[in-house]
Tab-separated table of N, CA, C and O in Angstrom:
chain	number	residue	atom	x	y	z
A	1	UNK	N	4.121	52.944	-65.657
A	1	UNK	CA	3.047	53.402	-66.938
A	1	UNK	C	3.906	52.697	-68.331
A	1	UNK	O	4.928	52.331	-68.301
A	2	UNK	N	3.144	52.643	-69.054
A	2	UNK	CA	3.521	52.604	-70.403
A	2	UNK	C	4.682	52.937	-71.578
A	2	UNK	O	5.287	52.126	-71.415
A	3	UNK	N	5.142	54.045	-70.469
A	3	UNK	CA	5.808	54.698	-71.532
A	3	UNK	C	7.165	54.437	-70.665
A	3	UNK	O	8.653	54.236	-71.311
A	4	UNK	N	7.592	53.834	-69.640
A	4	UNK	CA	8.682	53.451	-68.836
A	4	UNK	C	8.280	51.597	-69.399
A	4	UNK	O	10.043	52.317	-69.877
A	5	UNK	N	7.142	51.180	-69.667
A	5	UNK	CA	8.376	49.626	-69.822
A	5	UNK	C	8.159	50.501	-71.573
A	5	UNK	O	9.369	49.062	-72.014
A	6	UNK	N	7.730	50.974	-71.585
A	6	UNK	CA	8.359	51.502	-73.709
A	6	UNK	C	9.759	51.407	-73.965
A	6	UNK	O	10.783	50.960	-74.703
A	7	UNK	N	9.535	52.011	-73.403
A	7	UNK	CA	10.935	53.550	-72.584
A	7	UNK	C	12.192	52.055	-72.230
A	7	UNK	O	13.363	52.258	-73.115
A	8	UNK	N	11.599	51.224	-71.616
A	8	UNK	CA	13.108	49.624	-71.748
A	8	UNK	C	13.504	48.934	-72.863
A	8	UNK	O	14.460	48.873	-72.912
A	9	UNK	N	12.996	49.309	-73.395
A	9	UNK	CA	13.080	48.641	-75.379
A	9	UNK	C	14.019	49.175	-76.072
A	9	UNK	O	14.135	48.691	-76.969
A	10	UNK	N	14.100	51.376	-76.217
A	10	UNK	CA	14.686	51.655	-76.529
A	10	UNK	C	15.410	52.330	-76.927
A	10	UNK	O	16.256	51.856	-78.357
A	11	UNK	N	16.793	51.604	-76.988
A	11	UNK	CA	18.228	50.461	-76.578
A	11	UNK	C	18.442	50.335	-77.360
A	11	UNK	O	19.490	49.254	-77.186
A	12	UNK	N	17.189	49.182	-77.648
A	12	UNK	CA	18.020	47.922	-78.105
A	12	UNK	C	17.571	47.390	-79.374
A	12	UNK	O	16.482	47.691	-79.955
A	13	UNK	N	18.109	47.518	-79.971
A	13	UNK	CA	18.305	47.084	-81.919
A	13	UNK	C	18.082	46.143	-81.567
A	13	UNK	O	17.384	45.546	-83.158
A	14	UNK	N	18.468	45.104	-81.056
A	14	UNK	CA	17.234	43.648	-81.821
A	14	UNK	C	15.727	43.854	-82.153
A	14	UNK	O	14.724	42.788	-82.252
A	15	UNK	N	15.229	44.509	-81.154
A	15	UNK	CA	13.748	45.105	-80.613
A	15	UNK	C	13.172	45.633	-81.554
A	15	UNK	O	13.662	47.681	-82.462
A	16	UNK	N	12.077	44.881	-82.897
A	16	UNK	CA	11.768	45.900	-83.934
A	16	UNK	C	9.974	46.717	-83.189
A	16	UNK	O	9.658	47.061	-84.708
A	17	UNK	N	9.432	46.120	-82.183
A	17	UNK	CA	8.302	46.650	-82.643
A	17	UNK	C	7.661	46.302	-81.094
A	17	UNK	O	8.795	45.463	-79.669
A	18	UNK	N	7.362	47.175	-80.724
A	18	UNK	CA	6.331	47.053	-78.832
A	18	UNK	C	4.989	46.182	-79.278
A	18	UNK	O	4.314	47.583	-80.103
A	19	UNK	N	4.516	46.010	-78.344
A	19	UNK	CA	3.065	45.519	-78.413
A	19	UNK	C	2.045	45.164	-77.826
A	19	UNK	O	2.435	45.903	-76.203
A	20	UNK	N	1.344	45.588	-78.575
A	20	UNK	CA	-0.036	45.456	-76.616
A	20	UNK	C	-0.453	44.424	-76.524
A	20	UNK	O	-1.236	44.563	-78.316
A	21	UNK	N	-1.331	43.528	-75.492
A	21	UNK	CA	-1.254	42.587	-75.575
A	21	UNK	C	-2.578	42.139	-74.641
A	21	UNK	O	-2.208	42.453	-74.070
A	22	UNK	N	-3.949	42.450	-75.409
A	22	UNK	CA	-4.941	41.310	-74.340
A	22	UNK	C	-5.196	42.252	-73.617
A	22	UNK	O	-5.548	42.624	-71.874
A	23	UNK	N	-5.501	43.615	-73.662
A	23	UNK	CA	-6.179	44.964	-72.672
A	23	UNK	C	-6.982	44.796	-73.779
A	23	UNK	O	-7.979	44.943	-75.093
A	24	UNK	N	-8.592	45.633	-73.239
A	24	UNK	CA	-10.060	45.890	-74.011
A	24	UNK	C	-9.523	46.469	-75.385
A	24	UNK	O	-8.959	48.271	-74.572
A	25	UNK	N	-10.559	46.147	-75.686
A	25	UNK	CA	-10.235	47.058	-77.573
A	25	UNK	C	-9.950	48.799	-77.356
A	25	UNK	O	-9.421	49.603	-77.293
A	26	UNK	N	-10.945	49.329	-76.243
A	26	UNK	CA	-11.225	50.494	-76.238
A	26	UNK	C	-9.787	51.515	-75.951
A	26	UNK	O	-9.140	52.661	-75.247
A	27	UNK	N	-9.120	50.716	-75.116
A	27	UNK	CA	-8.017	50.947	-74.070
A	27	UNK	C	-6.796	51.719	-75.279
A	27	UNK	O	-5.788	51.434	-75.318
A	28	UNK	N	-6.640	49.944	-76.237
A	28	UNK	CA	-5.581	50.336	-77.769
A	28	UNK	C	-5.177	52.038	-77.967
A	28	UNK	O	-3.923	51.620	-78.087
A	29	UNK	N	-6.427	52.589	-78.762
A	29	UNK	CA	-5.902	53.689	-78.871
A	29	UNK	C	-4.888	54.976	-78.175
A	29	UNK	O	-3.545	55.152	-79.011
A	30	UNK	N	-5.118	55.132	-76.687
A	30	UNK	CA	-4.215	55.632	-76.775
A	30	UNK	C	-2.961	55.086	-75.830
A	30	UNK	O	-2.077	55.537	-76.155
A	31	UNK	N	-2.729	53.444	-75.844
A	31	UNK	CA	-1.410	53.178	-76.041
A	31	UNK	C	-0.842	52.963	-76.454
A	31	UNK	O	0.449	53.312	-76.142
A	32	UNK	N	-1.838	53.453	-78.322
A	32	UNK	CA	-0.686	52.516	-79.231
A	32	UNK	C	0.232	54.318	-79.188
A	32	UNK	O	1.548	53.977	-78.946
A	33	UNK	N	-0.740	55.582	-79.263
A	33	UNK	CA	-0.394	56.170	-79.278
A	33	UNK	C	0.822	56.775	-78.115
A	33	UNK	O	2.117	57.503	-77.905
A	34	UNK	N	0.268	56.827	-76.674
A	34	UNK	CA	2.075	56.039	-75.658
A	34	UNK	C	2.739	55.729	-76.424
A	34	UNK	O	4.266	56.434	-76.063
A	35	UNK	N	2.762	54.828	-76.166
A	35	UNK	CA	3.873	53.973	-76.875
A	35	UNK	C	4.794	54.425	-78.424
A	35	UNK	O	6.358	54.562	-77.956
A	36	UNK	N	3.922	55.360	-78.641
A	36	UNK	CA	4.592	55.533	-80.290
A	36	UNK	C	5.769	56.857	-79.575
A	36	UNK	O	7.065	57.462	-80.580
A	37	UNK	N	4.934	57.930	-79.045
A	37	UNK	CA	5.441	59.177	-77.965
A	37	UNK	C	6.875	58.825	-77.839
A	37	UNK	O	7.807	59.148	-77.630
A	38	UNK	N	6.839	56.866	-76.716
A	38	UNK	CA	7.966	56.418	-76.081
A	38	UNK	C	9.572	56.219	-76.196
A	38	UNK	O	9.886	56.471	-76.738
A	39	UNK	N	8.832	55.903	-77.962
A	39	UNK	CA	9.642	54.654	-78.743
A	39	UNK	C	9.730	55.662	-79.998
A	39	UNK	O	9.020	54.855	-80.502
A	40	UNK	N	9.257	56.718	-80.380
A	40	UNK	CA	9.066	57.372	-82.353
A	40	UNK	C	10.192	55.985	-83.395
A	40	UNK	O	11.346	56.485	-82.327
A	41	UNK	N	9.168	55.842	-83.796
A	41	UNK	CA	10.112	55.435	-85.116
A	41	UNK	C	9.821	53.581	-84.837
A	41	UNK	O	10.244	53.156	-85.754
A	42	UNK	N	9.442	53.487	-83.678
A	42	UNK	CA	9.026	51.473	-83.272
A	42	UNK	C	8.021	51.296	-83.719
A	42	UNK	O	6.969	52.199	-83.974
A	43	UNK	N	7.631	50.619	-84.369
A	43	UNK	CA	6.340	49.814	-85.313
A	43	UNK	C	5.843	48.948	-83.964
A	43	UNK	O	6.586	48.735	-82.301
A	44	UNK	N	4.125	49.212	-84.201
A	44	UNK	CA	3.695	48.826	-82.508
A	44	UNK	C	2.236	48.114	-82.588
A	44	UNK	O	1.895	48.405	-84.484
A	45	UNK	N	2.235	47.140	-82.584
A	45	UNK	CA	0.981	46.057	-82.432
A	45	UNK	C	0.509	46.754	-81.582
A	45	UNK	O	0.551	46.835	-80.123
A	46	UNK	N	-0.578	45.937	-81.797
A	46	UNK	CA	-2.153	45.787	-81.150
A	46	UNK	C	-2.658	43.974	-81.579
A	46	UNK	O	-3.103	43.812	-82.128
A	47	UNK	N	-2.384	43.535	-79.865
A	47	UNK	CA	-3.471	42.419	-80.335
A	47	UNK	C	-4.119	42.114	-78.498
A	47	UNK	O	-3.889	41.387	-78.183
A	48	UNK	N	-5.603	43.264	-78.864
A	48	UNK	CA	-6.438	43.670	-77.338
A	48	UNK	C	-7.328	42.279	-77.610
A	48	UNK	O	-7.301	41.556	-78.645
A	49	UNK	N	-7.856	41.256	-75.911
A	49	UNK	CA	-8.788	40.623	-76.254
A	49	UNK	C	-10.336	41.009	-76.868
A	49	UNK	O	-10.055	41.717	-77.304
A	50	UNK	N	-11.749	40.899	-76.694
A	50	UNK	CA	-12.486	40.898	-76.891
A	50	UNK	C	-13.125	42.198	-76.620
A	50	UNK	O	-14.169	42.249	-76.519
A	51	UNK	N	-12.758	42.318	-75.093
A	51	UNK	CA	-13.674	43.302	-74.692
A	51	UNK	C	-14.337	42.582	-73.521
A	51	UNK	O	-15.461	43.620	-72.999
A	52	UNK	N	-14.850	41.732	-73.132
A	52	UNK	CA	-15.913	40.711	-72.969
A	52	UNK	C	-15.137	40.725	-71.860
A	52	UNK	O	-13.590	40.571	-71.325
A	53	UNK	N	-15.726	40.534	-70.393
A	53	UNK	CA	-15.549	40.561	-69.098
A	53	UNK	C	-16.299	39.209	-68.216
A	53	UNK	O	-17.199	38.506	-68.844
A	54	UNK	N	-14.702	38.076	-67.839
A	54	UNK	CA	-15.817	37.223	-66.911
A	54	UNK	C	-15.986	37.601	-65.217
A	54	UNK	O	-16.248	38.118	-65.123
A	55	UNK	N	-17.625	36.931	-65.481
A	55	UNK	CA	-18.600	36.540	-64.627
A	55	UNK	C	-17.691	35.290	-63.802
A	55	UNK	O	-19.079	34.724	-64.380
A	56	UNK	N	-17.283	35.585	-62.648
A	56	UNK	CA	-17.495	34.058	-61.729
A	56	UNK	C	-19.126	33.565	-61.338
A	56	UNK	O	-18.709	32.755	-61.107
A	57	UNK	N	-19.832	34.437	-61.118
A	57	UNK	CA	-20.985	34.281	-60.589
A	57	UNK	C	-21.879	32.320	-61.340
A	57	UNK	O	-22.055	32.210	-60.896
A	58	UNK	N	-21.645	34.164	-62.301
A	58	UNK	CA	-22.690	33.078	-63.374
A	58	UNK	C	-21.951	32.256	-63.822
A	58	UNK	O	-22.294	31.477	-65.474
A	59	UNK	N	-20.848	32.843	-63.611
A	59	UNK	CA	-19.884	31.943	-65.204
A	59	UNK	C	-20.495	32.476	-66.255
A	59	UNK	O	-20.296	30.947	-67.474
A	60	UNK	N	-20.319	33.089	-67.130
A	60	UNK	CA	-19.946	33.436	-68.016
A	60	UNK	C	-19.936	34.880	-68.201
A	60	UNK	O	-18.989	35.390	-67.566
A	61	UNK	N	-19.508	34.207	-70.117
A	61	UNK	CA	-18.802	35.513	-70.489
A	61	UNK	C	-19.641	37.245	-70.529
A	61	UNK	O	-20.745	36.681	-70.741
A	62	UNK	N	-19.819	38.689	-69.968
A	62	UNK	CA	-20.490	39.498	-70.431
A	62	UNK	C	-19.369	40.570	-71.341
A	62	UNK	O	-18.272	40.945	-71.289
A	63	UNK	N	-20.559	40.973	-72.151
A	63	UNK	CA	-20.039	42.683	-73.127
A	63	UNK	C	-20.212	41.106	-74.376
A	63	UNK	O	-20.839	40.219	-74.739
A	64	UNK	N	-19.938	42.832	-75.177
A	64	UNK	CA	-20.265	42.247	-77.388
A	64	UNK	C	-18.499	42.030	-77.672
A	64	UNK	O	-17.821	43.253	-76.811
A	65	UNK	N	-18.582	40.840	-77.964
A	65	UNK	CA	-17.556	40.759	-79.055
A	65	UNK	C	-17.856	41.172	-80.451
A	65	UNK	O	-17.010	40.143	-80.552
A	66	UNK	N	-18.462	41.631	-80.992
A	66	UNK	CA	-19.355	41.152	-82.268
A	66	UNK	C	-17.716	41.338	-83.799
A	66	UNK	O	-17.367	41.543	-83.217
A	67	UNK	N	-16.989	40.584	-83.989
A	67	UNK	CA	-17.067	40.651	-85.639
A	67	UNK	C	-17.011	41.546	-85.827
A	67	UNK	O	-15.047	42.720	-86.180
A	68	UNK	N	-18.107	43.022	-86.046
A	68	UNK	CA	-17.583	43.921	-86.299
A	68	UNK	C	-17.730	45.329	-86.348
A	68	UNK	O	-17.561	45.807	-86.166
A	69	UNK	N	-18.110	44.582	-84.844
A	69	UNK	CA	-17.628	45.733	-83.373
A	69	UNK	C	-16.017	45.580	-83.248
A	69	UNK	O	-15.737	46.451	-83.429
A	70	UNK	N	-15.797	44.597	-83.988
A	70	UNK	CA	-13.627	44.502	-83.497
A	70	UNK	C	-13.839	44.825	-84.832
A	70	UNK	O	-12.509	46.061	-83.859
A	71	UNK	N	-14.111	44.898	-85.879
A	71	UNK	CA	-13.359	45.746	-86.798
A	71	UNK	C	-13.169	47.182	-86.430
A	71	UNK	O	-12.436	47.710	-87.309
A	72	UNK	N	-13.942	47.370	-86.573
A	72	UNK	CA	-14.511	48.709	-86.473
A	72	UNK	C	-13.707	49.888	-85.608
A	72	UNK	O	-12.703	50.516	-85.439
A	73	UNK	N	-13.513	49.150	-84.280
A	73	UNK	CA	-12.073	49.103	-83.538
A	73	UNK	C	-10.796	48.987	-83.898
A	73	UNK	O	-10.061	50.066	-83.431
A	74	UNK	N	-10.462	48.124	-84.621
A	74	UNK	CA	-8.980	48.047	-84.896
A	74	UNK	C	-8.868	49.213	-86.240
A	74	UNK	O	-7.661	49.618	-86.455
A	75	UNK	N	-9.288	50.396	-86.963
A	75	UNK	CA	-9.605	50.922	-87.593
A	75	UNK	C	-8.438	52.443	-85.848
A	75	UNK	O	-8.363	52.648	-86.890
A	76	UNK	N	-9.596	52.082	-85.706
A	76	UNK	CA	-8.454	53.650	-84.051
A	76	UNK	C	-7.840	53.453	-83.841
A	76	UNK	O	-6.867	53.724	-84.094
A	77	UNK	N	-7.186	51.894	-83.825
A	77	UNK	CA	-5.859	51.697	-83.399
A	77	UNK	C	-4.814	52.131	-84.284
A	77	UNK	O	-3.924	52.325	-84.152
A	78	UNK	N	-5.352	50.806	-85.686
A	78	UNK	CA	-4.300	52.065	-87.497
A	78	UNK	C	-4.124	53.485	-87.043
A	78	UNK	O	-3.127	53.536	-87.539
A	79	UNK	N	-5.078	54.369	-86.801
A	79	UNK	CA	-5.431	55.531	-87.203
A	79	UNK	C	-4.309	56.098	-85.693
A	79	UNK	O	-4.062	57.152	-86.519
A	80	UNK	N	-4.312	55.261	-84.307
A	80	UNK	CA	-3.377	55.149	-83.757
A	80	UNK	C	-2.252	55.639	-83.850
A	80	UNK	O	-1.179	55.790	-83.162
A	81	UNK	N	-1.802	54.225	-85.571
A	81	UNK	CA	-0.452	54.325	-85.832
A	81	UNK	C	-0.031	52.443	-85.161
A	81	UNK	O	1.435	52.226	-85.871
A	82	UNK	N	-0.732	51.908	-84.811
A	82	UNK	CA	-0.084	50.302	-84.929
A	82	UNK	C	-0.105	49.153	-86.219
A	82	UNK	O	-0.673	50.278	-87.076
A	83	UNK	N	0.751	49.736	-86.032
A	83	UNK	CA	1.209	48.525	-87.788
A	83	UNK	C	0.768	47.182	-87.811
A	83	UNK	O	0.401	46.885	-89.297
A	84	UNK	N	0.187	46.839	-87.026
A	84	UNK	CA	0.612	44.953	-87.067
A	84	UNK	C	-0.827	45.108	-85.851
A	84	UNK	O	-0.637	45.213	-84.665
A	85	UNK	N	-1.983	44.138	-86.097
A	85	UNK	CA	-3.194	43.981	-85.526
A	85	UNK	C	-3.735	42.810	-85.686
A	85	UNK	O	-3.303	41.579	-87.013
A	86	UNK	N	-4.365	42.196	-85.112
A	86	UNK	CA	-4.731	41.011	-84.051
A	86	UNK	C	-5.608	41.068	-83.219
A	86	UNK	O	-6.807	41.496	-82.807
A	87	UNK	N	-5.582	39.942	-82.958
A	87	UNK	CA	-6.312	39.514	-81.594
A	87	UNK	C	-6.825	37.986	-80.583
A	87	UNK	O	-5.514	37.838	-80.875
A	88	UNK	N	-6.649	38.018	-79.431
A	88	UNK	CA	-6.218	37.702	-78.402
A	88	UNK	C	-7.492	36.960	-77.788
A	88	UNK	O	-8.246	36.935	-78.485
A	89	UNK	N	-7.570	36.960	-76.539
A	89	UNK	CA	-9.105	35.528	-75.949
A	89	UNK	C	-9.988	36.458	-76.513
A	89	UNK	O	-10.441	37.685	-76.639
A	90	UNK	N	-10.656	35.423	-76.781
A	90	UNK	CA	-12.351	35.294	-76.870
A	90	UNK	C	-12.090	36.162	-77.622
A	90	UNK	O	-13.569	36.436	-78.971
A	91	UNK	N	-11.122	36.225	-79.460
A	91	UNK	CA	-11.029	36.430	-80.329
A	91	UNK	C	-11.280	35.524	-81.551
A	91	UNK	O	-10.233	34.009	-80.964
A	92	UNK	N	-10.888	35.356	-82.659
A	92	UNK	CA	-11.304	34.392	-83.889
A	92	UNK	C	-11.269	34.625	-85.369
A	92	UNK	O	-10.842	35.582	-85.211
A	93	UNK	N	-10.699	34.098	-85.765
A	93	UNK	CA	-10.758	33.731	-87.324
A	93	UNK	C	-11.853	34.280	-87.570
A	93	UNK	O	-11.459	35.512	-88.451
A	94	UNK	N	-13.258	34.654	-87.496
A	94	UNK	CA	-14.366	35.546	-88.343
A	94	UNK	C	-14.156	37.486	-86.987
A	94	UNK	O	-13.841	38.209	-88.364
A	95	UNK	N	-13.386	37.216	-86.287
A	95	UNK	CA	-12.926	38.869	-85.655
A	95	UNK	C	-11.388	39.464	-87.011
A	95	UNK	O	-11.527	40.286	-87.136
A	96	UNK	N	-10.985	38.491	-86.952
A	96	UNK	CA	-9.533	38.386	-87.506
A	96	UNK	C	-10.148	39.149	-89.263
A	96	UNK	O	-9.395	40.180	-90.158
A	97	UNK	N	-10.334	37.938	-90.024
A	97	UNK	CA	-11.311	38.380	-90.921
A	97	UNK	C	-12.387	39.271	-91.374
A	97	UNK	O	-12.047	40.272	-92.620
A	98	UNK	N	-13.724	39.571	-90.284
A	98	UNK	CA	-13.672	41.338	-90.384
A	98	UNK	C	-12.786	42.592	-90.131
A	98	UNK	O	-12.663	43.790	-90.106
A	99	UNK	N	-11.576	42.054	-89.820
A	99	UNK	CA	-10.506	43.712	-88.953
A	99	UNK	C	-10.495	43.434	-90.606
A	99	UNK	O	-9.948	44.498	-91.366
A	100	UNK	N	-9.235	42.667	-91.051
A	100	UNK	CA	-8.827	42.558	-92.463
A	100	UNK	C	-9.492	43.935	-94.012
A	100	UNK	O	-9.675	43.997	-94.597
A	101	UNK	N	-11.066	43.105	-93.844
A	101	UNK	CA	-12.083	44.391	-94.206
A	101	UNK	C	-11.926	44.652	-94.597
A	101	UNK	O	-12.582	45.787	-95.156
A	102	UNK	N	-12.047	45.375	-92.720
A	102	UNK	CA	-12.455	47.153	-93.097
A	102	UNK	C	-10.901	47.575	-92.631
A	102	UNK	O	-11.523	48.881	-92.911
A	103	UNK	N	-10.012	46.910	-92.895
A	103	UNK	CA	-9.323	47.589	-92.552
A	103	UNK	C	-9.076	48.035	-94.750
A	103	UNK	O	-7.849	48.528	-94.879
A	104	UNK	N	-9.107	47.088	-95.290
A	104	UNK	CA	-8.945	47.054	-96.420
A	104	UNK	C	-9.402	48.338	-97.119
A	104	UNK	O	-9.714	48.576	-98.548
A	105	UNK	N	-10.771	48.584	-97.031
A	105	UNK	CA	-11.916	50.101	-96.870
A	105	UNK	C	-10.965	50.382	-97.821
A	105	UNK	O	-10.130	51.762	-97.239
C-alpha cells in the first residue's frame, strides 16, 4: 500500500516531498490523499502519465490525453492536496501550459 511506502520517508529529515509518478490521472486524487494521511505536513507531488494505454497488437496508444482534459484532472489533484503538479509519459508542453492556465483560474 502507498501508505507503507510513504511512511518509510516520514522520519527522514532531508525528505521534503513525496511524489506520485507515472500512474493514470484518475488514480492521483486518492493516492495524494492517502500519502497526506500517512505523512501529514509533507508536500505531495503529482506527475501522472497521460492515462493512455499501449496496445502492442496494433502498436498504438489508446485513450484520450487532451491538454484540456489533463488540466481539468490537475484541478482534482490540487484539491486533494498536491502542492506540485506536472506530467510524465505521453504528456508534453501543451499539457503543462493547459494545467497552468486551469490552475490560475
